[in-house]
JSON list of C-alpha atoms in Angstrom, two decimals:
[
{"chain": "N", "resi": 1, "resn": "MET", "atom": "CA", "xyz": [-5.47, -11.49, 3.20]},
{"chain": "N", "resi": 2, "resn": "ASN", "atom": "CA", "xyz": [-2.85, -10.11, 0.49]},
{"chain": "N", "resi": 3, "resn": "PRO", "atom": "CA", "xyz": [-0.30, -7.48, 1.79]},
{"chain": "N", "resi": 4, "resn": "ASP", "atom": "CA", "xyz": [-2.05, -4.96, -0.14]},
{"chain": "N", "resi": 5, "resn": "GLN", "atom": "CA", "xyz": [-5.15, -5.63, 1.54]},
{"chain": "N", "resi": 6, "resn": "LEU", "atom": "CA", "xyz": [-3.29, -5.82, 4.61]},
{"chain": "N", "resi": 7, "resn": "GLU", "atom": "CA", "xyz": [-1.78, -2.37, 4.29]},
{"chain": "N", "resi": 8, "resn": "ILE", "atom": "CA", "xyz": [-5.03, -1.02, 3.95]},
{"chain": "N", "resi": 9, "resn": "VAL", "atom": "CA", "xyz": [-6.72, -2.63, 6.87]},
{"chain": "N", "resi": 10, "resn": "CYS", "atom": "CA", "xyz": [-3.64, -1.44, 9.38]},
{"chain": "N", "resi": 11, "resn": "TRP", "atom": "CA", "xyz": [-4.26, 2.07, 7.97]},
{"chain": "N", "resi": 12, "resn": "ASP", "atom": "CA", "xyz": [-7.82, 2.27, 7.85]},
{"chain": "N", "resi": 13, "resn": "GLU", "atom": "CA", "xyz": [-7.67, 1.63, 11.46]},
{"chain": "N", "resi": 14, "resn": "LYS", "atom": "CA", "xyz": [-5.36, 4.38, 12.14]},
{"chain": "N", "resi": 15, "resn": "TRP", "atom": "CA", "xyz": [-7.43, 6.60, 10.20]},
{"chain": "N", "resi": 16, "resn": "LYS", "atom": "CA", "xyz": [-10.16, 5.44, 12.31]},
{"chain": "N", "resi": 17, "resn": "ASP", "atom": "CA", "xyz": [-8.64, 6.08, 15.37]},
{"chain": "N", "resi": 18, "resn": "LEU", "atom": "CA", "xyz": [-7.59, 10.11, 14.70]},
{"chain": "N", "resi": 19, "resn": "LEU", "atom": "CA", "xyz": [-11.13, 10.72, 13.43]},
{"chain": "N", "resi": 20, "resn": "GLY", "atom": "CA", "xyz": [-12.08, 9.71, 16.23]},
{"chain": "N", "resi": 21, "resn": "ARG", "atom": "CA", "xyz": [-10.50, 11.49, 18.37]},
{"chain": "N", "resi": 22, "resn": "ARG", "atom": "CA", "xyz": [-11.02, 14.41, 15.86]},
{"chain": "N", "resi": 23, "resn": "ASP", "atom": "CA", "xyz": [-7.03, 14.98, 15.67]},
{"chain": "N", "resi": 24, "resn": "VAL", "atom": "CA", "xyz": [-6.37, 18.34, 14.06]},
{"chain": "N", "resi": 25, "resn": "SER", "atom": "CA", "xyz": [-2.56, 18.18, 14.96]},
{"chain": "N", "resi": 26, "resn": "ASN", "atom": "CA", "xyz": [-1.16, 18.35, 11.56]},
{"chain": "N", "resi": 27, "resn": "PHE", "atom": "CA", "xyz": [-2.54, 21.86, 11.16]},
{"chain": "N", "resi": 28, "resn": "THR", "atom": "CA", "xyz": [-1.52, 23.05, 14.73]},
{"chain": "N", "resi": 29, "resn": "ASP", "atom": "CA", "xyz": [1.48, 21.19, 15.78]},
{"chain": "N", "resi": 30, "resn": "PRO", "atom": "CA", "xyz": [4.45, 23.48, 14.81]},
{"chain": "N", "resi": 31, "resn": "ASP", "atom": "CA", "xyz": [6.42, 20.65, 13.47]},
{"chain": "N", "resi": 32, "resn": "ASN", "atom": "CA", "xyz": [3.90, 19.26, 11.37]},
{"chain": "N", "resi": 33, "resn": "ILE", "atom": "CA", "xyz": [3.47, 23.14, 9.80]},
{"chain": "N", "resi": 34, "resn": "ARG", "atom": "CA", "xyz": [6.69, 23.32, 8.93]},
{"chain": "N", "resi": 35, "resn": "TYR", "atom": "CA", "xyz": [6.72, 20.08, 7.15]},
{"chain": "N", "resi": 36, "resn": "TYR", "atom": "CA", "xyz": [3.49, 20.46, 5.04]},
{"chain": "N", "resi": 37, "resn": "ARG", "atom": "CA", "xyz": [4.71, 23.98, 4.44]},
{"chain": "N", "resi": 38, "resn": "ALA", "atom": "CA", "xyz": [7.57, 23.26, 2.61]},
{"chain": "N", "resi": 39, "resn": "PHE", "atom": "CA", "xyz": [5.81, 20.06, 1.05]},
{"chain": "N", "resi": 40, "resn": "ASN", "atom": "CA", "xyz": [3.68, 22.87, -0.38]},
{"chain": "N", "resi": 41, "resn": "GLY", "atom": "CA", "xyz": [6.63, 25.04, -1.52]},
{"chain": "N", "resi": 42, "resn": "VAL", "atom": "CA", "xyz": [7.77, 22.11, -3.73]},
{"chain": "N", "resi": 43, "resn": "VAL", "atom": "CA", "xyz": [4.23, 21.35, -5.33]},
{"chain": "N", "resi": 44, "resn": "ASN", "atom": "CA", "xyz": [4.04, 25.02, -5.76]},
{"chain": "N", "resi": 45, "resn": "LYS", "atom": "CA", "xyz": [7.30, 24.54, -7.97]},
{"chain": "N", "resi": 46, "resn": "VAL", "atom": "CA", "xyz": [6.34, 21.80, -10.11]},
{"chain": "N", "resi": 47, "resn": "THR", "atom": "CA", "xyz": [2.47, 22.34, -11.23]},
{"chain": "N", "resi": 48, "resn": "GLY", "atom": "CA", "xyz": [1.89, 26.12, -9.83]},
{"chain": "N", "resi": 49, "resn": "PRO", "atom": "CA", "xyz": [-2.25, 27.15, -10.04]},
{"chain": "N", "resi": 50, "resn": "ALA", "atom": "CA", "xyz": [-4.29, 24.38, -12.12]},
{"chain": "N", "resi": 51, "resn": "TYR", "atom": "CA", "xyz": [-7.47, 23.54, -12.29]},
{"chain": "N", "resi": 52, "resn": "SER", "atom": "CA", "xyz": [-7.22, 20.05, -10.70]},
{"chain": "N", "resi": 53, "resn": "ALA", "atom": "CA", "xyz": [-5.32, 17.85, -8.13]},
{"chain": "N", "resi": 54, "resn": "CYS", "atom": "CA", "xyz": [-5.61, 14.20, -6.72]},
{"chain": "N", "resi": 55, "resn": "GLU", "atom": "CA", "xyz": [-3.81, 12.86, -3.90]},
{"chain": "N", "resi": 56, "resn": "PHE", "atom": "CA", "xyz": [-4.07, 9.31, -5.16]},
{"chain": "N", "resi": 57, "resn": "GLY", "atom": "CA", "xyz": [-3.42, 7.21, -1.78]},
{"chain": "N", "resi": 58, "resn": "CYS", "atom": "CA", "xyz": [-4.06, 10.27, 0.12]},
{"chain": "N", "resi": 59, "resn": "GLY", "atom": "CA", "xyz": [-4.24, 9.04, 4.03]},
{"chain": "N", "resi": 60, "resn": "SER", "atom": "CA", "xyz": [-5.35, 12.13, 5.48]},
{"chain": "N", "resi": 61, "resn": "GLY", "atom": "CA", "xyz": [-5.28, 14.40, 2.99]},
{"chain": "N", "resi": 62, "resn": "THR", "atom": "CA", "xyz": [-3.62, 16.80, 4.72]},
{"chain": "N", "resi": 63, "resn": "HIS", "atom": "CA", "xyz": [-0.63, 17.24, 1.73]},
{"chain": "N", "resi": 64, "resn": "LEU", "atom": "CA", "xyz": [-3.83, 18.45, -0.27]},
{"chain": "N", "resi": 65, "resn": "ILE", "atom": "CA", "xyz": [-5.59, 20.13, 1.68]},
{"chain": "N", "resi": 66, "resn": "TYR", "atom": "CA", "xyz": [-2.62, 22.53, 2.59]},
{"chain": "N", "resi": 67, "resn": "ALA", "atom": "CA", "xyz": [-2.45, 22.77, -0.97]},
{"chain": "N", "resi": 68, "resn": "ARG", "atom": "CA", "xyz": [-5.82, 23.39, -1.86]},
{"chain": "N", "resi": 69, "resn": "ASP", "atom": "CA", "xyz": [-5.55, 27.21, -2.86]},
{"chain": "N", "resi": 70, "resn": "LEU", "atom": "CA", "xyz": [-3.71, 26.41, -6.22]},
{"chain": "N", "resi": 71, "resn": "PHE", "atom": "CA", "xyz": [-6.05, 24.09, -7.56]},
{"chain": "N", "resi": 72, "resn": "GLU", "atom": "CA", "xyz": [-9.74, 24.72, -8.32]},
{"chain": "N", "resi": 73, "resn": "ARG", "atom": "CA", "xyz": [-10.91, 21.14, -7.95]},
{"chain": "N", "resi": 74, "resn": "LEU", "atom": "CA", "xyz": [-9.41, 18.33, -5.51]},
{"chain": "N", "resi": 75, "resn": "TYR", "atom": "CA", "xyz": [-10.12, 14.77, -5.62]},
{"chain": "N", "resi": 76, "resn": "PHE", "atom": "CA", "xyz": [-8.75, 12.47, -2.69]},
{"chain": "N", "resi": 77, "resn": "VAL", "atom": "CA", "xyz": [-8.35, 8.54, -3.98]},
{"chain": "N", "resi": 78, "resn": "ASP", "atom": "CA", "xyz": [-7.67, 6.18, -0.88]},
{"chain": "N", "resi": 79, "resn": "GLY", "atom": "CA", "xyz": [-8.98, 2.67, -0.26]},
{"chain": "N", "resi": 80, "resn": "SER", "atom": "CA", "xyz": [-9.19, 3.28, 3.26]},
{"chain": "N", "resi": 81, "resn": "PRO", "atom": "CA", "xyz": [-12.57, 4.41, 4.05]},
{"chain": "N", "resi": 82, "resn": "ASN", "atom": "CA", "xyz": [-11.80, 5.90, 7.24]},
{"chain": "N", "resi": 83, "resn": "ALA", "atom": "CA", "xyz": [-9.14, 7.68, 5.37]},
{"chain": "N", "resi": 84, "resn": "LEU", "atom": "CA", "xyz": [-11.56, 9.39, 3.06]},
{"chain": "N", "resi": 85, "resn": "LEU", "atom": "CA", "xyz": [-13.96, 10.16, 6.19]},
{"chain": "N", "resi": 86, "resn": "TYR", "atom": "CA", "xyz": [-10.81, 11.70, 7.96]},
{"chain": "N", "resi": 87, "resn": "ALA", "atom": "CA", "xyz": [-10.04, 13.36, 5.23]},
{"chain": "N", "resi": 88, "resn": "GLU", "atom": "CA", "xyz": [-13.49, 15.01, 4.53]},
{"chain": "N", "resi": 89, "resn": "PHE", "atom": "CA", "xyz": [-13.52, 16.65, 8.46]},
{"chain": "N", "resi": 90, "resn": "LEU", "atom": "CA", "xyz": [-10.10, 17.80, 8.02]},
{"chain": "N", "resi": 91, "resn": "LEU", "atom": "CA", "xyz": [-10.94, 19.90, 4.92]},
{"chain": "N", "resi": 92, "resn": "SER", "atom": "CA", "xyz": [-14.23, 21.02, 6.70]},
{"chain": "N", "resi": 93, "resn": "MET", "atom": "CA", "xyz": [-12.41, 22.40, 9.43]},
{"chain": "N", "resi": 94, "resn": "PRO", "atom": "CA", "xyz": [-13.29, 26.11, 10.28]},
{"chain": "N", "resi": 95, "resn": "GLY", "atom": "CA", "xyz": [-11.32, 28.27, 7.43]},
{"chain": "N", "resi": 96, "resn": "GLY", "atom": "CA", "xyz": [-11.34, 25.84, 4.51]},
{"chain": "N", "resi": 97, "resn": "SER", "atom": "CA", "xyz": [-13.45, 27.22, 1.76]},
{"chain": "N", "resi": 98, "resn": "LYS", "atom": "CA", "xyz": [-13.19, 24.38, -0.28]},
{"chain": "N", "resi": 99, "resn": "LYS", "atom": "CA", "xyz": [-15.12, 21.35, -1.29]},
{"chain": "N", "resi": 100, "resn": "GLY", "atom": "CA", "xyz": [-13.73, 18.25, -2.51]},
{"chain": "N", "resi": 101, "resn": "SER", "atom": "CA", "xyz": [-14.25, 15.02, -4.07]},
{"chain": "N", "resi": 102, "resn": "PHE", "atom": "CA", "xyz": [-13.81, 11.81, -2.01]},
{"chain": "N", "resi": 103, "resn": "ILE", "atom": "CA", "xyz": [-13.17, 8.37, -3.94]},
{"chain": "N", "resi": 104, "resn": "LYS", "atom": "CA", "xyz": [-12.34, 4.85, -2.67]},
{"chain": "N", "resi": 105, "resn": "ASP", "atom": "CA", "xyz": [-9.91, 3.30, -4.90]},
{"chain": "N", "resi": 106, "resn": "ASN", "atom": "CA", "xyz": [-7.30, 1.07, -4.65]},
{"chain": "N", "resi": 107, "resn": "VAL", "atom": "CA", "xyz": [-4.13, 2.47, -6.22]},
{"chain": "N", "resi": 108, "resn": "LEU", "atom": "CA", "xyz": [-2.58, -0.62, -7.78]},
{"chain": "N", "resi": 109, "resn": "ASP", "atom": "CA", "xyz": [-5.93, -1.74, -9.32]},
{"chain": "N", "resi": 110, "resn": "SER", "atom": "CA", "xyz": [-7.47, 1.96, -9.65]},
{"chain": "N", "resi": 111, "resn": "LYS", "atom": "CA", "xyz": [-10.94, 2.01, -11.68]},
{"chain": "N", "resi": 112, "resn": "LEU", "atom": "CA", "xyz": [-11.04, 5.61, -12.27]},
{"chain": "N", "resi": 113, "resn": "GLU", "atom": "CA", "xyz": [-11.48, 6.34, -15.86]},
{"chain": "N", "resi": 114, "resn": "SER", "atom": "CA", "xyz": [-8.37, 8.25, -17.87]},
{"chain": "N", "resi": 115, "resn": "ASP", "atom": "CA", "xyz": [-7.48, 11.74, -18.40]},
{"chain": "N", "resi": 116, "resn": "LEU", "atom": "CA", "xyz": [-8.88, 13.53, -15.50]},
{"chain": "N", "resi": 117, "resn": "PHE", "atom": "CA", "xyz": [-6.60, 15.52, -13.36]},
{"chain": "N", "resi": 118, "resn": "TYR", "atom": "CA", "xyz": [-3.95, 18.15, -14.44]},
{"chain": "N", "resi": 119, "resn": "PHE", "atom": "CA", "xyz": [-1.83, 17.25, -11.15]},
{"chain": "N", "resi": 120, "resn": "THR", "atom": "CA", "xyz": [-1.41, 13.91, -9.32]},
{"chain": "N", "resi": 121, "resn": "PHE", "atom": "CA", "xyz": [0.74, 12.98, -6.42]},
{"chain": "N", "resi": 122, "resn": "ASN", "atom": "CA", "xyz": [1.27, 10.87, -3.61]},
{"chain": "N", "resi": 123, "resn": "SER", "atom": "CA", "xyz": [3.92, 11.74, -0.49]},
{"chain": "N", "resi": 124, "resn": "GLY", "atom": "CA", "xyz": [4.19, 8.48, 1.63]},
{"chain": "N", "resi": 125, "resn": "VAL", "atom": "CA", "xyz": [3.04, 5.85, -0.35]},
{"chain": "N", "resi": 126, "resn": "ILE", "atom": "CA", "xyz": [5.49, 3.94, -2.33]},
{"chain": "N", "resi": 127, "resn": "GLU", "atom": "CA", "xyz": [7.78, 2.74, 0.14]},
{"chain": "N", "resi": 128, "resn": "HIS", "atom": "CA", "xyz": [5.27, 0.26, 1.08]},
{"chain": "N", "resi": 129, "resn": "TYR", "atom": "CA", "xyz": [5.36, -1.33, -2.09]},
{"chain": "N", "resi": 130, "resn": "SER", "atom": "CA", "xyz": [7.73, -3.40, -3.74]},
{"chain": "N", "resi": 131, "resn": "GLU", "atom": "CA", "xyz": [9.44, -2.37, -7.38]},
{"chain": "N", "resi": 132, "resn": "GLU", "atom": "CA", "xyz": [6.71, -4.16, -9.41]},
{"chain": "N", "resi": 133, "resn": "ASP", "atom": "CA", "xyz": [3.75, -2.68, -7.20]},
{"chain": "N", "resi": 134, "resn": "ILE", "atom": "CA", "xyz": [5.38, 1.21, -7.72]},
{"chain": "N", "resi": 135, "resn": "PHE", "atom": "CA", "xyz": [5.53, 0.66, -11.41]},
{"chain": "N", "resi": 136, "resn": "ARG", "atom": "CA", "xyz": [1.64, -0.71, -11.34]},
{"chain": "N", "resi": 137, "resn": "ILE", "atom": "CA", "xyz": [1.25, 2.91, -9.16]},
{"chain": "N", "resi": 138, "resn": "LEU", "atom": "CA", "xyz": [3.20, 4.81, -10.98]},
{"chain": "N", "resi": 139, "resn": "GLN", "atom": "CA", "xyz": [0.99, 3.66, -14.29]},
{"chain": "N", "resi": 140, "resn": "ASN", "atom": "CA", "xyz": [-2.00, 4.38, -12.73]},
{"chain": "N", "resi": 141, "resn": "MET", "atom": "CA", "xyz": [-1.27, 7.90, -11.73]},
{"chain": "N", "resi": 142, "resn": "ARG", "atom": "CA", "xyz": [-0.02, 8.65, -15.55]},
{"chain": "N", "resi": 143, "resn": "ARG", "atom": "CA", "xyz": [-3.08, 6.85, -16.94]},
{"chain": "N", "resi": 144, "resn": "VAL", "atom": "CA", "xyz": [-5.47, 9.39, -14.70]},
{"chain": "N", "resi": 145, "resn": "SER", "atom": "CA", "xyz": [-3.71, 12.48, -15.58]},
{"chain": "N", "resi": 146, "resn": "LYS", "atom": "CA", "xyz": [-4.69, 14.50, -18.51]},
{"chain": "N", "resi": 147, "resn": "PRO", "atom": "CA", "xyz": [-1.51, 14.86, -21.65]},
{"chain": "N", "resi": 148, "resn": "GLY", "atom": "CA", "xyz": [0.67, 17.14, -19.87]},
{"chain": "N", "resi": 149, "resn": "GLY", "atom": "CA", "xyz": [-0.26, 16.70, -16.62]},
{"chain": "N", "resi": 150, "resn": "LYS", "atom": "CA", "xyz": [2.06, 16.70, -13.68]},
{"chain": "N", "resi": 151, "resn": "VAL", "atom": "CA", "xyz": [3.01, 13.54, -11.82]},
{"chain": "N", "resi": 152, "resn": "LEU", "atom": "CA", "xyz": [4.79, 13.54, -8.26]},
{"chain": "N", "resi": 153, "resn": "VAL", "atom": "CA", "xyz": [5.83, 10.90, -5.93]},
{"chain": "N", "resi": 154, "resn": "ALA", "atom": "CA", "xyz": [7.48, 11.89, -2.67]},
{"chain": "N", "resi": 155, "resn": "TRP", "atom": "CA", "xyz": [8.38, 9.01, -0.41]},
{"chain": "N", "resi": 156, "resn": "PRO", "atom": "CA", "xyz": [11.03, 8.81, 2.88]},
{"chain": "N", "resi": 157, "resn": "ASN", "atom": "CA", "xyz": [14.90, 9.27, 2.64]},
{"chain": "N", "resi": 158, "resn": "LEU", "atom": "CA", "xyz": [15.18, 6.45, 5.28]},
{"chain": "N", "resi": 159, "resn": "LEU", "atom": "CA", "xyz": [19.02, 7.41, 5.34]},
{"chain": "N", "resi": 160, "resn": "SER", "atom": "CA", "xyz": [18.41, 11.09, 6.18]},
{"chain": "N", "resi": 161, "resn": "ILE", "atom": "CA", "xyz": [18.72, 12.43, 10.02]},
{"chain": "N", "resi": 162, "resn": "ALA", "atom": "CA", "xyz": [14.92, 12.54, 10.73]},
{"chain": "N", "resi": 163, "resn": "SER", "atom": "CA", "xyz": [14.38, 9.29, 9.27]},
{"chain": "N", "resi": 164, "resn": "VAL", "atom": "CA", "xyz": [16.82, 7.92, 11.25]},
{"chain": "N", "resi": 165, "resn": "TYR", "atom": "CA", "xyz": [15.40, 10.08, 14.45]},
{"chain": "N", "resi": 166, "resn": "LEU", "atom": "CA", "xyz": [11.99, 8.84, 14.08]},
{"chain": "N", "resi": 167, "resn": "ARG", "atom": "CA", "xyz": [12.72, 5.16, 13.53]},
{"chain": "N", "resi": 168, "resn": "LEU", "atom": "CA", "xyz": [14.94, 4.83, 16.74]},
{"chain": "N", "resi": 169, "resn": "THR", "atom": "CA", "xyz": [11.56, 6.70, 18.70]},
{"chain": "N", "resi": 170, "resn": "GLY", "atom": "CA", "xyz": [9.92, 3.96, 17.14]},
{"chain": "N", "resi": 171, "resn": "HIS", "atom": "CA", "xyz": [7.98, 5.80, 14.63]},
{"chain": "N", "resi": 172, "resn": "SER", "atom": "CA", "xyz": [8.36, 3.98, 12.01]},
{"chain": "N", "resi": 173, "resn": "LEU", "atom": "CA", "xyz": [6.54, 1.04, 10.36]},
{"chain": "N", "resi": 174, "resn": "THR", "atom": "CA", "xyz": [7.98, -2.79, 9.41]},
{"chain": "N", "resi": 175, "resn": "THR", "atom": "CA", "xyz": [6.50, -2.06, 5.58]},
{"chain": "N", "resi": 176, "resn": "GLU", "atom": "CA", "xyz": [8.74, 0.84, 4.58]},
{"chain": "N", "resi": 177, "resn": "ARG", "atom": "CA", "xyz": [11.57, 0.06, 1.84]},
{"chain": "N", "resi": 178, "resn": "TYR", "atom": "CA", "xyz": [14.53, 2.14, 1.13]},
{"chain": "N", "resi": 179, "resn": "TYR", "atom": "CA", "xyz": [14.51, 3.39, -2.78]},
{"chain": "N", "resi": 180, "resn": "ARG", "atom": "CA", "xyz": [17.33, 5.36, -4.44]},
{"chain": "N", "resi": 181, "resn": "PRO", "atom": "CA", "xyz": [15.87, 8.16, -6.36]},
{"chain": "N", "resi": 182, "resn": "LYS", "atom": "CA", "xyz": [17.52, 6.31, -9.18]},
{"chain": "N", "resi": 183, "resn": "LYS", "atom": "CA", "xyz": [15.25, 3.53, -8.64]},
{"chain": "N", "resi": 184, "resn": "ILE", "atom": "CA", "xyz": [12.27, 5.74, -8.54]},
{"chain": "N", "resi": 185, "resn": "ARG", "atom": "CA", "xyz": [13.30, 7.27, -11.95]},
{"chain": "N", "resi": 186, "resn": "ASN", "atom": "CA", "xyz": [13.98, 4.46, -13.58]},
{"chain": "N", "resi": 187, "resn": "ILE", "atom": "CA", "xyz": [10.58, 3.00, -12.77]},
{"chain": "N", "resi": 188, "resn": "THR", "atom": "CA", "xyz": [8.95, 6.03, -13.67]},
{"chain": "N", "resi": 189, "resn": "LEU", "atom": "CA", "xyz": [10.49, 6.14, -17.30]},
{"chain": "N", "resi": 190, "resn": "GLU", "atom": "CA", "xyz": [8.82, 2.85, -17.85]},
{"chain": "N", "resi": 191, "resn": "ALA", "atom": "CA", "xyz": [5.66, 3.33, -16.69]},
{"chain": "N", "resi": 192, "resn": "GLY", "atom": "CA", "xyz": [5.74, 5.77, -19.99]},
{"chain": "N", "resi": 193, "resn": "LEU", "atom": "CA", "xyz": [6.15, 9.17, -18.07]},
{"chain": "N", "resi": 194, "resn": "SER", "atom": "CA", "xyz": [8.97, 11.78, -19.28]},
{"chain": "N", "resi": 195, "resn": "GLY", "atom": "CA", "xyz": [10.44, 15.16, -18.08]},
{"chain": "N", "resi": 196, "resn": "ILE", "atom": "CA", "xyz": [11.62, 13.73, -14.70]},
{"chain": "N", "resi": 197, "resn": "GLN", "atom": "CA", "xyz": [12.94, 16.56, -12.36]},
{"chain": "N", "resi": 198, "resn": "SER", "atom": "CA", "xyz": [14.36, 15.54, -8.67]},
{"chain": "N", "resi": 199, "resn": "TYR", "atom": "CA", "xyz": [13.52, 18.48, -5.79]},
{"chain": "N", "resi": 200, "resn": "ASN", "atom": "CA", "xyz": [15.91, 18.85, -3.03]},
{"chain": "N", "resi": 201, "resn": "PHE", "atom": "CA", "xyz": [13.27, 18.90, 0.43]},
{"chain": "N", "resi": 202, "resn": "PRO", "atom": "CA", "xyz": [14.16, 21.52, 2.88]},
{"chain": "N", "resi": 203, "resn": "ILE", "atom": "CA", "xyz": [13.31, 19.99, 5.78]},
{"chain": "N", "resi": 204, "resn": "VAL", "atom": "CA", "xyz": [16.42, 18.13, 7.41]},
{"chain": "N", "resi": 205, "resn": "TRP", "atom": "CA", "xyz": [15.73, 17.88, 10.89]},
{"chain": "N", "resi": 206, "resn": "PRO", "atom": "CA", "xyz": [13.93, 15.63, 12.80]},
{"chain": "N", "resi": 207, "resn": "PRO", "atom": "CA", "xyz": [10.69, 17.20, 15.34]},
{"chain": "N", "resi": 208, "resn": "GLY", "atom": "CA", "xyz": [11.26, 18.51, 18.55]},
{"chain": "N", "resi": 209, "resn": "PHE", "atom": "CA", "xyz": [13.29, 21.08, 18.12]},
{"chain": "N", "resi": 210, "resn": "SER", "atom": "CA", "xyz": [12.10, 24.43, 19.18]},
{"chain": "N", "resi": 211, "resn": "GLN", "atom": "CA", "xyz": [11.43, 26.76, 16.32]},
{"chain": "N", "resi": 212, "resn": "ASN", "atom": "CA", "xyz": [14.28, 29.25, 17.58]},
{"chain": "N", "resi": 213, "resn": "PHE", "atom": "CA", "xyz": [16.81, 26.62, 17.08]},
{"chain": "N", "resi": 214, "resn": "TYR", "atom": "CA", "xyz": [15.16, 25.66, 13.67]},
{"chain": "N", "resi": 215, "resn": "ALA", "atom": "CA", "xyz": [15.72, 29.71, 13.06]},
{"chain": "N", "resi": 216, "resn": "ARG", "atom": "CA", "xyz": [19.50, 29.63, 14.56]},
{"chain": "N", "resi": 217, "resn": "THR", "atom": "CA", "xyz": [20.50, 26.48, 12.05]},
{"chain": "N", "resi": 218, "resn": "SER", "atom": "CA", "xyz": [18.44, 27.34, 8.82]},
{"chain": "N", "resi": 219, "resn": "GLY", "atom": "CA", "xyz": [22.03, 28.07, 6.90]},
{"chain": "N", "resi": 220, "resn": "ILE", "atom": "CA", "xyz": [23.26, 24.65, 7.84]},
{"chain": "N", "resi": 221, "resn": "GLU", "atom": "CA", "xyz": [19.33, 23.05, 7.17]},
{"chain": "N", "resi": 222, "resn": "ARG", "atom": "CA", "xyz": [20.07, 24.57, 3.65]},
{"chain": "N", "resi": 223, "resn": "MET", "atom": "CA", "xyz": [23.02, 23.40, 2.71]},
{"chain": "N", "resi": 224, "resn": "LEU", "atom": "CA", "xyz": [22.72, 19.91, 4.25]},
{"chain": "N", "resi": 225, "resn": "ALA", "atom": "CA", "xyz": [19.38, 20.04, 1.91]},
{"chain": "N", "resi": 226, "resn": "ASN", "atom": "CA", "xyz": [21.26, 20.84, -1.25]},
{"chain": "N", "resi": 227, "resn": "MET", "atom": "CA", "xyz": [23.35, 18.15, -0.38]},
{"chain": "N", "resi": 228, "resn": "GLY", "atom": "CA", "xyz": [20.54, 15.48, -0.42]},
{"chain": "N", "resi": 229, "resn": "MET", "atom": "CA", "xyz": [19.90, 14.77, 3.02]},
{"chain": "N", "resi": 230, "resn": "GLY", "atom": "CA", "xyz": [16.48, 16.21, 3.48]},
{"chain": "N", "resi": 231, "resn": "PHE", "atom": "CA", "xyz": [13.52, 13.98, 4.78]},
{"chain": "N", "resi": 232, "resn": "LEU", "atom": "CA", "xyz": [11.90, 13.08, 1.43]},
{"chain": "N", "resi": 233, "resn": "HIS", "atom": "CA", "xyz": [12.84, 12.08, -1.80]},
{"chain": "N", "resi": 234, "resn": "ILE", "atom": "CA", "xyz": [10.90, 14.03, -4.66]},
{"chain": "N", "resi": 235, "resn": "LEU", "atom": "CA", "xyz": [10.53, 13.61, -8.26]},
{"chain": "N", "resi": 236, "resn": "SER", "atom": "CA", "xyz": [8.03, 14.95, -10.67]},
{"chain": "N", "resi": 237, "resn": "ALA", "atom": "CA", "xyz": [6.91, 14.00, -14.43]},
{"chain": "N", "resi": 238, "resn": "GLU", "atom": "CA", "xyz": [5.19, 15.05, -17.15]},
{"chain": "N", "resi": 239, "resn": "LYS", "atom": "CA", "xyz": [2.17, 12.94, -18.93]},
{"chain": "N", "resi": 240, "resn": "VAL", "atom": "CA", "xyz": [2.70, 12.97, -22.57]},
{"chain": "N", "resi": 241, "resn": "GLY", "atom": "CA", "xyz": [-0.37, 12.15, -25.07]},
{"chain": "N", "resi": 242, "resn": "ARG", "atom": "CA", "xyz": [-3.39, 10.66, -24.32]},
{"chain": "N", "resi": 243, "resn": "THR", "atom": "CA", "xyz": [-3.85, 7.78, -22.79]},
{"chain": "N", "resi": 244, "resn": "LYS", "atom": "CA", "xyz": [-4.33, 4.77, -25.35]}
]
């Protein structure tokens, strides 16, 4: 079994467990809500309302579900069958008004057609892959995007306060690698994308503090985020021209 297949199998078991427990904590836990709303704010800056969006390596699909009001059509793509089932379950929760398309596909060797989506993104994917594989993932993301479409990748800042805390408390995976934004920027350019922008992620503190603490220290958190100490690194780019 190659590393990519092993990655899919390991995650597939995780999504199977969460689906079996009908876990909806991404929409009920205050720390999770705070994180996903912050990510959605960045998505809104990058693309604003658009016709279609694809979470390319969607896992639970929660990032796209939080952003669903920005898009007419939602596409969830993952190599894990249980990830797609779990994402479909979460999208169907009471209060959800959108339907989605759930597509089994490999981010490294995508079989999707070209020029499909106005916005293609993932979060928490590329840090599990080598530089060569990240190049392939970004090439595929560019290919499936429409001309003028936006591409976004987000990955943990493993030197951030939140990441260090999560590793110390056993929430880290052994496959995570540290990539500086400059490295991912260069790979993104090599993959044929242009117009690269970077974004400071506003979440600095690790989960587990009271909402009152977050409110009282919001000014400090903003300052640290503007210094690049947020939990995520985020880059966006644009596809110029049709896929040849």
